[in-house]
Amino acid sequence: MSILVGSETRVITQGITGEYGRLHTLACREYGTNIVAGVTPGRGGQDVEGIPVYDTMVDAREKTGANCTMIFVPAAFAADAVEEAAEAGIELIVCITEGIAALDEARMKRVVTAAGARMIGPNCPGVISPGAKCKVGIMPGFIHAPGKIGVVSRSGTLTYEAVWQLTELGLGQTTCLGIGGDPVIGTTHIDAMQMFQEDDETEAILMIGEIGGTAEEEASQFVKDHVTKPVVGFIAGRTAPPGKRMGHAGAIIAGGKGTAVEKMEAMRAAGIAVAESPADLGSTMVEALAARA
Amino acid sequence: MKLHEFQAKERFRAYGLPTPRGIVAEDAEAARAAYTELGGDLAVVKAQIHAGGRGKAGGVKLVRSADEAIEAAEGMLGKPLITKQNAPDGTIVRKVLVEEGLPIAKEYYAAVTLDRRLEVPVLMVSSEGGMDIEEVAEKTPELILREPIDPVQGLPDYRARRACFGLGVPKAQQRAFGAVLKGLAKAFLEDDASLLEVNPLVTTTDDRVVCLDGKLSIDDSALGRHKDLAAMRDEGEEDPTEVRARKAGLSYVNLDGNIGCLVNGAGLAMATMDIIKLHGGEPANFLDVGGSASTEQVTTAFKIILEDPAVKGILVNIFGGIMRCDVVAQGVVDATKALGLEAPLVVRLHGTNMEEGRKILENSGLKIIPADNMKDAAQKIVEAAQ
């Protein structure tokens, strides 16, 4: 098994007629993802390379039985798209869009939670389960391989780097997900840790964090209390100066809190094997697995 | 995006929040006129710069005559004000705010910011107004009260009341105080703020509640729907290179080292800085070209990196997902030729179309040092930059 997405996943793309929506929808389909529909208001009745387009999420879900959506809608309208998906009864909402206002994120998160749905992102690369050939996101499919490692990360391209190192060393993945670096996100490190711990196929977990906030500290405590599988961790940004925002809205050391050193100490205290260098993400996993065997 | 105090107070007044009467002056004569127009004996002249800590740095002066107002304004305008936050260079003061003095009874602290754990905005208030709030948070955290704000409804009456009781606000002032707290929450929500701070929020001897100071930062991601606020941006307060980068769709932060970095993705960009340091080098910058940079953006990124005279070498680290390695490679080649780059350049390309990208670099005839992975890249650039 994998987590979040697999062979049962039936995907709608919201914003399928935009340049990126179209490009990535087709790349996902080529990878093997079951893309069943697209939604662009006003474009109902059209199709994108054979994928039917609907005007509303309710319509698309009822006609296709979709249980997942991938959102490429521009930032100004993305919160509305997320809320429409949640209300339509979609179980998993993967929001790729970046640059959504923080208060919109706070509002849409409440709607998603109230609807009992799960959101990944926003501002994230999405989620992929290589064994099930299911990719719901913008990551390059070819760097992944089926296997037993779960990967969770706040970053995009740094996740690709990590996955590639694992694949090169012969360590395939159950599921890899990017949770996004924004202040309010749907799925946290802790949520991912819990799902990987409960997934029989996942044997070890790679967690990649960044400076800012306290999510990694909380996830470390969760690992200490609840996770029995080997966990490898890395924190990006140990050279970042305080008070300077490093691209992601969440990646800022504020009031002396959220430094890489604090996060790495929390990880070590929880028994997580911490990679000192971003070049050692894969090799640290190899060592952690060897130590457990 | 940060606003100046006088701009923050304009926004406060738009939400019915009381502020002192004040007039912005750009020269000493205007400061004198402002003092006269305000009409009272006591006035305050306040330097308008973004950095905090102005009071201790001499950027806030009490004045009791037109001559003192002139003297205070002359002492600030056109000169750098160096505070704890903008040291060592300071910021040139271009405007001062001349405000009426008030008969202060007590100083409080109030702020609103997004609480990442609760995932809603939270109002923070303290009876220790006028103090360095980070110091209060560290030494006496129990003196900071927190009330969550509903992102749709705002601050409910009962939470505003609870904050007033918690602060020990005298009965005669409670109604006005609660209304101000609700107004601050409303201003935060409707202006899409990322930080709103009033330190101090004061009560007067005649039982008024007034925002004596005002700090307001707007969520950059929300500026698209606040054209009026976006127009308040003061680029004179920002690092000119960071402004240019932002306009080109790049995320750039200048650092102290000598190895320039050009990376796609914020996390990978930070990790690239980290690995340079691990191998004994010092990064000159953080630069994220984003997920889908064009050849022009790559060229602009190179120009920005090279403007830093400290740069002795450049490391390009691209993991292509959305971004194709061949496009990046072409951008690197074009920029190198256009700029006549002489500093050592190490390029690591991986991901979509990486073979095509590597061929473009090889066939360019340029002295580009290719690297296989991050470690290899870091070692090569640290050695080359020495």
XYZ file of C-alpha atoms in Angstrom:
679
model
C 0.000 0.000 0.000
C 0.888 3.655 -0.223
C -0.627 6.651 1.524
C -2.983 9.358 0.221
C -2.993 8.349 -3.445
C -2.924 4.960 -5.154
C -4.664 2.805 -7.726
C -8.122 3.825 -6.459
C -7.453 7.538 -6.943
C -9.654 9.236 -9.538
C -8.463 12.776 -10.204
C -10.098 16.002 -11.369
C -7.903 18.957 -12.392
C -9.300 22.352 -11.397
C -7.911 24.905 -13.804
C -7.246 22.273 -16.495
C -7.492 24.740 -19.393
C -4.681 26.989 -18.133
C -1.146 26.471 -19.452
C 0.242 24.756 -16.349
C -2.958 22.908 -15.546
C -2.982 21.365 -18.963
C 0.760 20.599 -19.080
C 0.830 18.850 -15.720
C -2.470 17.058 -16.130
C -1.147 15.421 -19.276
C 2.181 14.609 -17.589
C 0.282 12.963 -14.718
C -1.825 10.953 -17.138
C 1.280 9.846 -18.984
C 2.802 8.695 -15.679
C -0.248 6.517 -15.119
C -2.606 8.654 -13.019
C -6.316 8.102 -13.600
C -7.363 11.631 -14.608
C -11.145 11.529 -15.000
C -12.145 15.161 -15.506
C -11.227 18.812 -15.528
C -13.114 21.799 -14.205
C -12.951 25.325 -15.587
C -16.026 27.491 -15.030
C -17.469 28.458 -18.421
C -15.641 25.718 -20.306
C -18.068 22.889 -19.502
C -18.649 20.540 -22.436
C -15.170 20.982 -23.891
C -12.365 18.464 -23.509
C -8.585 18.563 -23.049
C -6.959 15.750 -25.049
C -10.005 13.601 -24.372
C -10.436 14.624 -20.709
C -13.982 15.998 -20.254
C -14.259 19.509 -18.810
C -17.108 20.530 -16.481
C -18.296 23.890 -15.168
C -18.668 22.897 -11.531
C -17.041 20.477 -9.100
C -20.365 18.933 -8.090
C -21.075 18.150 -11.720
C -17.607 16.711 -12.333
C -17.679 14.549 -9.222
C -21.181 13.199 -9.879
C -20.427 12.359 -13.507
C -17.042 10.713 -12.875
C -16.957 9.452 -9.300
C -13.731 11.390 -8.669
C -12.299 11.334 -5.131
C -9.306 13.659 -5.593
C -8.637 17.060 -7.104
C -5.455 18.811 -8.207
C -5.710 22.607 -8.218
C -3.868 24.952 -10.613
C -6.343 27.833 -10.337
C -4.595 31.268 -10.054
C -3.892 32.447 -6.494
C -6.682 35.035 -6.381
C -9.319 32.348 -7.039
C -7.652 29.277 -5.529
C -9.308 29.460 -2.107
C -12.686 29.503 -3.820
C -11.677 26.435 -5.843
C -10.568 24.597 -2.693
C -13.834 25.378 -0.941
C -15.846 24.287 -3.978
C -13.986 20.963 -4.017
C -14.533 20.403 -0.291
C -18.231 21.147 -0.562
C -18.537 18.813 -3.560
C -17.408 15.947 -1.331
C -13.892 15.469 -2.710
C -11.804 13.539 -0.162
C -8.305 14.670 -1.137
C -7.557 18.212 -2.321
C -4.044 18.789 -3.672
C -3.497 22.524 -4.041
C -0.453 23.307 -6.198
C -1.154 27.054 -6.505
C 1.362 29.365 -4.835
C 0.922 32.921 -3.588
C -2.466 32.514 -1.891
C -3.144 35.186 0.760
C -2.583 33.817 4.276
C -6.063 34.755 5.493
C -7.602 32.975 2.492
C -5.595 29.935 3.526
C -6.907 30.176 7.087
C -10.478 30.419 5.807
C -10.221 27.609 3.269
C -8.549 25.304 5.769
C -11.590 25.636 8.037
C -13.957 24.783 5.190
C -11.862 21.736 4.251
C -11.741 20.544 7.861
C -15.476 21.069 8.375
C -16.185 19.023 5.228
C -14.039 16.176 6.536
C -11.710 16.428 3.541
C -7.904 16.437 3.515
C -5.854 19.103 1.786
C -2.200 18.903 0.720
C -0.534 22.263 0.240
C -1.114 24.913 -0.907
C 2.096 25.982 -2.634
C 3.397 22.432 -2.916
C 4.596 19.963 -5.568
C 1.829 17.456 -4.706
C 1.939 13.751 -3.927
C 3.116 10.647 -5.785
C 2.916 6.895 -5.111
C 5.346 5.302 -7.591
C 4.237 1.698 -6.993
C 0.664 2.553 -7.967
C 1.843 4.770 -10.827
C -0.203 7.582 -9.364
C 1.190 11.120 -9.520
C -0.954 14.064 -8.443
C 1.379 16.998 -8.792
C 4.184 18.675 -10.690
C 7.179 16.556 -9.657
C 9.213 14.880 -12.438
C 7.927 11.298 -12.420
C 11.107 9.609 -13.672
C 13.200 10.316 -10.566
C 10.920 8.118 -8.435
C 10.936 4.355 -8.035
C 8.574 1.957 -6.252
C 9.863 0.932 -2.831
C 9.511 1.221 0.921
C 10.542 4.745 1.935
C 8.016 7.457 2.763
C 9.130 11.035 2.015
C 7.573 14.202 3.440
C 8.925 17.687 2.867
C 8.074 21.384 3.087
C 10.059 22.033 -0.059
C 9.647 21.343 -3.787
C 12.925 20.906 -5.621
C 14.737 19.856 -2.442
C 12.280 16.951 -2.279
C 13.256 15.983 -5.819
C 16.895 16.082 -4.744
C 16.116 13.784 -1.803
C 14.049 11.369 -3.872
C 16.719 11.182 -6.553
C 19.389 10.354 -3.957
C 17.180 7.562 -2.590
C 16.431 6.160 -6.053
C 20.138 6.239 -7.009
C 20.934 4.158 -3.925
C 18.243 1.641 -4.789
C 15.766 2.908 -2.207
C 12.365 3.253 -3.828
C 9.432 5.099 -2.264
C 5.926 4.214 -1.118
C 4.684 7.797 -1.305
C 6.388 11.194 -1.506
C 4.542 14.334 -0.591
C 5.404 18.003 -0.464
C 3.312 19.715 2.191
C 4.216 23.290 1.204
C 6.005 26.118 2.967
C 3.104 28.489 3.616
C 1.926 29.612 7.083
C -1.314 27.597 6.889
C -1.149 24.165 5.263
C -3.618 21.319 4.975
C -1.415 18.364 5.850
C 1.424 18.707 8.335
C 4.589 16.737 9.010
C 2.767 15.097 11.927
C -0.159 13.999 9.729
C 2.277 12.475 7.251
C 4.271 10.752 10.020
C 1.099 9.196 11.381
C 0.024 7.922 7.955
C 3.472 6.503 7.168
C 3.633 4.832 10.590
C 0.253 3.162 9.920
C 1.157 2.140 6.354
C 2.373 -1.473 6.339
C 4.466 -1.071 3.230
C 6.460 1.942 4.454
C 9.573 0.786 6.304
C 11.308 4.099 6.941
C 10.563 7.814 6.651
C 12.553 10.768 5.337
C 11.411 14.123 6.709
C 12.733 17.360 5.205
C 12.066 20.606 7.000
C 13.045 24.233 6.789
C 13.771 27.093 9.151
C 10.778 28.994 10.547
C 7.849 27.998 12.736
C 7.847 25.002 15.066
C 6.366 22.265 12.843
C 9.536 20.160 12.841
C 9.877 20.367 16.622
C 6.286 19.181 17.032
C 6.781 16.429 14.456
C 9.911 15.294 16.313
C 7.937 14.988 19.535
C 5.332 12.971 17.634
C 8.048 10.677 16.265
C 9.401 10.158 19.763
C 5.953 9.247 21.110
C 4.382 7.327 18.238
C 6.724 6.327 15.410
C 8.562 2.986 15.607
C 10.037 3.073 12.088
C 13.464 4.586 11.341
C 13.227 8.301 10.560
C 15.868 10.403 8.799
C 15.654 14.194 8.959
C 17.162 17.266 7.346
C 16.609 20.986 7.924
C 17.373 23.503 5.198
C 18.506 26.994 6.123
C 21.203 26.656 8.801
C 23.088 29.507 7.125
C 20.012 31.770 6.857
C 20.230 35.035 8.854
C 17.394 35.910 11.294
C 14.625 38.227 10.116
C 15.106 37.523 6.404
C 12.412 35.651 4.550
C 13.909 32.882 2.410
C 11.379 32.627 -0.400
C 8.687 30.649 1.397
C 6.290 32.738 3.474
C 6.985 30.462 6.417
C 10.759 30.314 6.099
C 11.864 33.079 8.423
C 13.695 33.016 11.724
C 11.628 35.337 13.915
C 12.321 36.401 17.488
C 15.287 34.019 17.594
C 12.941 31.027 17.101
C 12.712 28.495 14.302
C 16.448 28.109 13.689
C 17.896 25.063 11.972
C 20.019 24.264 15.034
C 16.970 24.119 17.343
C 15.122 21.917 14.882
C 18.027 19.526 14.396
C 18.453 19.228 18.159
C 14.751 18.409 18.533
C 15.104 15.761 15.853
C 18.128 14.156 17.448
C 16.424 14.168 20.845
C 13.597 12.191 19.234
C 15.955 9.559 17.872
C 15.829 10.855 14.300
C 19.029 10.368 12.249
C 19.873 13.883 11.072
C 21.701 14.414 7.773
C 24.217 17.242 8.207
C 24.574 17.821 4.486
C 21.874 17.913 1.810
C 24.198 15.632 -0.186
C 23.795 12.911 2.458
C 20.006 12.494 2.507
C 20.121 9.109 0.772
C 23.238 7.773 2.482
C 21.908 8.702 5.934
C 18.817 6.632 5.118
C 21.004 3.680 4.094
C 22.820 3.935 7.449
C 19.576 4.245 9.405
C 18.177 1.130 7.734
C 21.409 -0.785 8.351
C 21.398 0.222 12.012
C 17.839 -1.070 12.395
C 18.444 -4.372 10.587
C 5.201 44.773 2.695
C 5.844 47.204 5.532
C 4.022 50.520 5.856
C 5.256 53.651 7.605
C 3.703 54.685 10.898
C 1.810 57.588 9.290
C 0.406 55.193 6.679
C -0.574 52.628 9.302
C -2.396 55.356 11.223
C -4.239 56.413 8.056
C -5.444 52.829 7.793
C -6.371 52.765 11.505
C -8.492 55.913 11.090
C -10.232 54.297 8.103
C -11.460 51.657 10.580
C -12.573 54.264 13.140
C -9.599 53.683 15.419
C -8.515 56.770 17.400
C -5.009 58.089 16.697
C -3.392 61.368 17.761
C -3.892 64.259 15.322
C -0.766 64.419 13.190
C 0.797 66.006 10.125
C 3.596 64.618 7.934
C 6.499 66.997 7.244
C 9.361 66.648 4.784
C 11.334 69.708 5.882
C 11.861 71.765 9.032
C 9.582 74.601 7.891
C 6.728 72.135 7.352
C 7.429 70.709 10.830
C 7.116 74.224 12.308
C 3.848 74.794 10.448
C 2.572 71.424 11.644
C 3.397 72.277 15.265
C 1.533 75.581 14.967
C -1.476 73.996 13.294
C -1.789 71.309 15.966
C -2.174 74.191 18.414
C -1.155 72.559 21.676
C 1.947 73.102 23.797
C 3.236 69.560 23.648
C 3.893 67.780 20.348
C 5.956 64.804 19.243
C 8.260 64.657 16.219
C 8.711 61.081 14.964
C 11.105 59.881 12.245
C 9.288 57.834 9.606
C 11.422 54.811 8.790
C 10.452 51.146 8.661
C 12.886 49.901 11.273
C 11.693 49.599 14.862
C 13.543 50.851 17.932
C 13.275 54.512 16.825
C 12.668 55.888 20.315
C 15.923 54.645 21.822
C 17.833 55.736 18.707
C 16.719 59.364 19.000
C 14.022 59.195 16.324
C 11.191 60.331 18.627
C 11.402 63.792 20.270
C 8.979 65.635 22.522
C 8.795 69.355 21.623
C 7.167 72.303 23.427
C 7.650 75.147 20.947
C 7.868 75.830 17.215
C 11.621 76.319 17.565
C 11.986 72.933 19.252
C 9.911 71.356 16.477
C 12.261 72.842 13.864
C 15.295 71.702 15.811
C 13.957 68.157 16.199
C 13.009 67.890 12.513
C 16.395 69.254 11.395
C 18.101 66.742 13.644
C 16.366 63.873 11.858
C 15.594 64.773 8.221
C 18.178 63.802 5.625
C 20.251 61.960 8.200
C 20.615 58.246 8.832
C 18.801 56.926 11.884
C 20.537 53.843 13.219
C 18.380 51.606 15.402
C 18.808 48.141 16.835
C 16.964 46.754 13.794
C 18.735 48.461 10.882
C 22.283 48.645 12.227
C 25.002 49.227 11.201
C 24.075 51.450 8.230
C 20.766 52.874 9.430
C 18.111 54.425 7.198
C 17.969 57.999 5.879
C 14.955 59.821 7.349
C 12.892 61.492 4.595
C 9.716 62.291 6.501
C 8.763 63.084 10.068
C 5.327 62.816 11.643
C 4.427 65.735 13.935
C 1.690 64.731 16.373
C -0.219 66.288 19.239
C 0.939 65.288 22.719
C -1.633 63.485 24.880
C -2.203 63.300 28.660
C -1.316 59.622 29.024
C -2.798 57.638 31.910
C -1.390 54.203 31.070
C 0.462 52.447 28.253
C -0.609 49.034 26.944
C 0.594 46.791 24.128
C -1.621 45.334 21.387
C -0.758 43.303 18.293
C -2.385 40.966 15.805
C -0.551 38.307 13.817
C -1.283 34.915 12.295
C -0.797 32.082 14.777
C 0.581 29.214 12.725
C -0.371 26.606 15.298
C -3.982 27.770 15.715
C -4.135 28.669 12.003
C -6.091 31.835 12.768
C -5.021 35.404 13.584
C -4.496 36.042 17.272
C -4.766 39.255 19.280
C -1.959 39.732 21.796
C -2.314 42.337 24.525
C -0.231 43.269 27.516
C -0.311 45.742 30.370
C 3.427 46.253 29.780
C 3.040 48.806 26.994
C 5.909 50.846 25.648
C 8.366 48.075 26.513
C 10.336 45.792 24.203
C 7.671 43.107 23.820
C 10.140 40.340 23.042
C 11.716 41.013 26.411
C 8.305 40.860 28.099
C 7.591 37.576 26.255
C 10.825 36.119 27.527
C 10.827 37.318 31.127
C 7.137 37.536 32.018
C 5.171 35.595 29.393
C 2.136 35.515 31.722
C 1.734 39.259 31.142
C 0.879 38.677 27.465
C -2.744 37.656 26.910
C -3.866 35.974 23.699
C -7.317 35.918 22.120
C -7.953 34.101 18.818
C -9.684 36.033 16.045
C -12.213 34.368 13.769
C -10.910 34.887 10.208
C -14.448 35.621 8.992
C -16.271 37.179 11.958
C -13.422 39.050 13.617
C -12.944 39.371 17.385
C -16.142 38.410 19.249
C -17.362 40.827 21.951
C -16.756 38.347 24.762
C -13.104 37.909 23.819
C -12.609 41.676 23.641
C -14.221 41.929 27.111
C -12.099 39.071 28.423
C -8.953 40.865 27.231
C -10.061 44.093 28.970
C -10.725 42.273 32.259
C -7.434 40.422 31.939
C -5.557 43.692 31.469
C -7.356 45.342 34.395
C -8.667 48.191 32.237
C -10.618 50.614 34.492
C -14.382 50.386 34.137
C -14.795 53.861 32.639
C -12.503 52.887 29.754
C -13.613 49.304 29.106
C -16.196 50.028 26.423
C -13.831 52.181 24.364
C -10.938 49.758 24.921
C -12.964 46.764 23.753
C -14.088 48.683 20.665
C -10.458 49.464 19.806
C -9.450 45.802 20.136
C -12.298 44.775 17.843
C -11.283 47.513 15.398
C -7.669 46.327 15.330
C -8.857 42.804 14.493
C -11.090 44.195 11.741
C -8.253 46.281 10.288
C -5.968 43.223 10.293
C -8.521 41.073 8.467
C -9.770 43.603 5.939
C -6.333 44.942 5.027
C -4.884 41.399 4.781
C -2.165 42.314 7.241
C 0.620 39.961 8.252
C 1.458 42.044 11.332
C -0.362 44.835 13.132
C 1.220 46.296 16.245
C 0.341 49.213 18.520
C 3.003 49.874 21.114
C 1.916 51.713 23.066
C -1.839 51.687 22.948
C -2.635 54.339 25.561
C -5.468 55.453 27.771
C -5.644 59.171 28.589
C -6.515 60.967 31.789
C -9.834 61.899 30.168
C -10.606 58.176 29.524
C -9.896 58.037 25.795
C -8.164 55.025 24.203
C -5.677 56.038 21.485
C -3.263 54.199 19.136
C -0.180 56.247 19.991
C 2.020 54.181 17.684
C 1.196 52.052 14.673
C 2.959 49.334 12.763
C 1.309 47.556 9.845
C 2.711 45.006 7.387
C 0.587 43.732 4.510
C 0.668 40.127 3.273
C 2.564 40.308 -0.042
C 0.323 37.608 -1.482
C -2.761 39.781 -0.887
C -1.483 43.010 -2.487
C -3.204 42.127 -5.753
C -6.579 42.897 -4.214
C -5.404 46.014 -2.338
C -4.231 48.414 -5.021
C -4.502 51.330 -2.573
C -2.199 49.634 -0.094
C 0.224 48.442 -2.779
C 0.586 52.095 -3.826
C 1.889 52.882 -0.321
C 5.078 50.892 -0.900
C 8.203 52.935 -0.154
C 10.981 51.405 -2.229
C 13.449 53.871 -0.704
C 13.272 51.718 2.446
C 14.187 48.512 0.655
C 17.429 47.039 -0.600
C 17.515 48.231 -4.252
C 18.820 44.888 -5.472
C 16.046 43.020 -3.680
C 13.519 45.401 -5.294
C 14.893 44.654 -8.776
C 14.862 40.941 -8.106
C 11.247 41.087 -6.945
C 10.218 42.948 -10.093
C 11.881 40.227 -12.186
C 9.982 37.542 -10.278
C 13.086 36.382 -8.399
C 13.487 35.939 -4.683
C 16.857 37.371 -3.601
C 18.462 38.060 -0.254
C 21.957 39.518 -0.015
C 24.374 37.777 2.389
C 27.943 38.355 3.528
C 29.918 35.680 1.656
C 31.653 35.517 -1.729
C 29.969 32.613 -3.549
C 26.934 33.633 -5.565
C 24.123 31.074 -5.791
C 21.458 30.632 -8.466
C 18.983 27.892 -7.555
C 15.405 26.892 -8.363
C 13.183 26.465 -5.318
C 13.500 28.063 -1.875
C 14.301 24.850 0.011
C 16.997 23.767 -2.447
C 18.391 27.326 -2.455
C 18.768 27.240 1.336
C 20.274 23.738 1.172
C 22.750 24.982 -1.440
C 23.825 27.830 0.863
C 24.186 25.281 3.650
C 26.386 22.885 1.678
C 28.673 25.718 0.521
C 29.225 26.587 4.173
C 29.757 22.930 5.105
C 32.587 22.778 2.594
C 34.268 25.877 3.975
C 32.789 28.590 1.738
C 30.420 31.471 2.441
C 27.305 32.101 0.320
C 26.957 35.649 -1.067
C 23.223 35.391 -1.497
C 19.994 33.442 -1.449
C 18.479 33.424 -4.936
C 15.444 31.395 -5.971
C 14.597 31.729 -9.661
C 11.266 30.024 -9.035
C 9.675 27.036 -10.640
C 9.487 28.197 -14.252
C 12.155 30.816 -14.929
C 12.746 32.058 -18.469
C 16.095 32.714 -20.161
C 15.594 36.436 -19.426
C 15.064 35.755 -15.738
C 18.219 33.656 -15.560
C 20.127 36.540 -17.205
C 18.685 39.036 -14.726
C 19.602 36.694 -11.883
C 23.212 36.556 -13.092
C 23.352 40.343 -13.386
C 22.076 40.751 -9.843
C 24.589 38.251 -8.454
C 27.478 39.918 -10.297
C 26.588 43.383 -9.021
C 27.783 42.246 -5.607
C 31.500 43.130 -5.690
C 32.240 40.451 -3.104
C 31.292 37.610 -5.477
C 34.323 35.502 -6.454
C 32.467 32.584 -8.017
C 28.981 31.399 -8.896
C 27.239 28.102 -8.262
C 24.191 27.237 -10.347
C 22.174 24.379 -8.860
C 19.061 23.411 -10.778
C 16.838 20.404 -10.217
C 14.504 20.567 -13.170
C 10.897 19.625 -12.650
C 8.704 22.230 -14.258
C 11.884 23.972 -15.281
C 13.714 22.269 -18.112
C 17.490 21.929 -17.800
C 18.068 22.823 -21.456
C 16.275 26.155 -20.976
C 18.369 26.905 -17.899
C 21.568 25.888 -19.697
C 20.765 28.213 -22.599
C 20.060 31.007 -20.105
C 23.391 30.372 -18.382
C 25.283 30.417 -21.692
C 23.512 33.569 -22.938
C 24.055 35.410 -19.671
C 27.708 34.369 -19.433
C 28.382 35.649 -22.949
C 26.337 38.840 -22.561
C 27.943 39.755 -19.270
C 31.472 38.623 -20.158
C 31.573 36.587 -16.980
C 35.083 35.981 -15.694
C 34.463 34.567 -12.242
C 34.512 30.749 -11.973
C 31.125 29.214 -12.719
C 30.106 25.772 -11.503
C 26.878 24.366 -12.920
C 24.976 21.391 -11.612
C 21.913 20.416 -13.650
C 19.596 17.557 -12.860
C 16.094 16.500 -13.818
C 13.991 17.170 -16.900
C 16.083 17.321 -20.131
C 19.359 17.240 -18.198
C 21.324 15.557 -21.019
C 20.314 18.264 -23.492
C 21.233 20.880 -20.912
C 24.682 19.425 -20.279
C 25.368 19.287 -24.041
C 24.504 22.967 -24.409
C 27.036 23.817 -21.689
C 29.717 21.535 -23.204
C 29.293 22.905 -26.715
C 29.252 26.540 -25.616
C 33.038 26.853 -25.619
C 32.798 28.611 -22.271
C 34.808 27.799 -19.175
C 31.925 26.311 -17.269
C 32.811 23.737 -14.621
C 30.200 20.967 -14.659
C 29.298 19.162 -11.435
C 27.600 15.782 -10.964
C 25.864 16.378 -7.657
C 25.530 18.899 -4.828
C 28.634 17.780 -2.955
C 30.763 17.823 -6.090
C 29.368 21.261 -6.970
C 30.043 22.699 -3.514
C 33.609 21.373 -3.406
C 34.387 22.699 -6.872
C 33.030 26.191 -6.304
C 34.655 26.592 -2.883
C 37.997 25.606 -4.361
C 37.565 27.795 -7.455
C 36.530 30.870 -5.441
C 39.593 30.809 -3.227
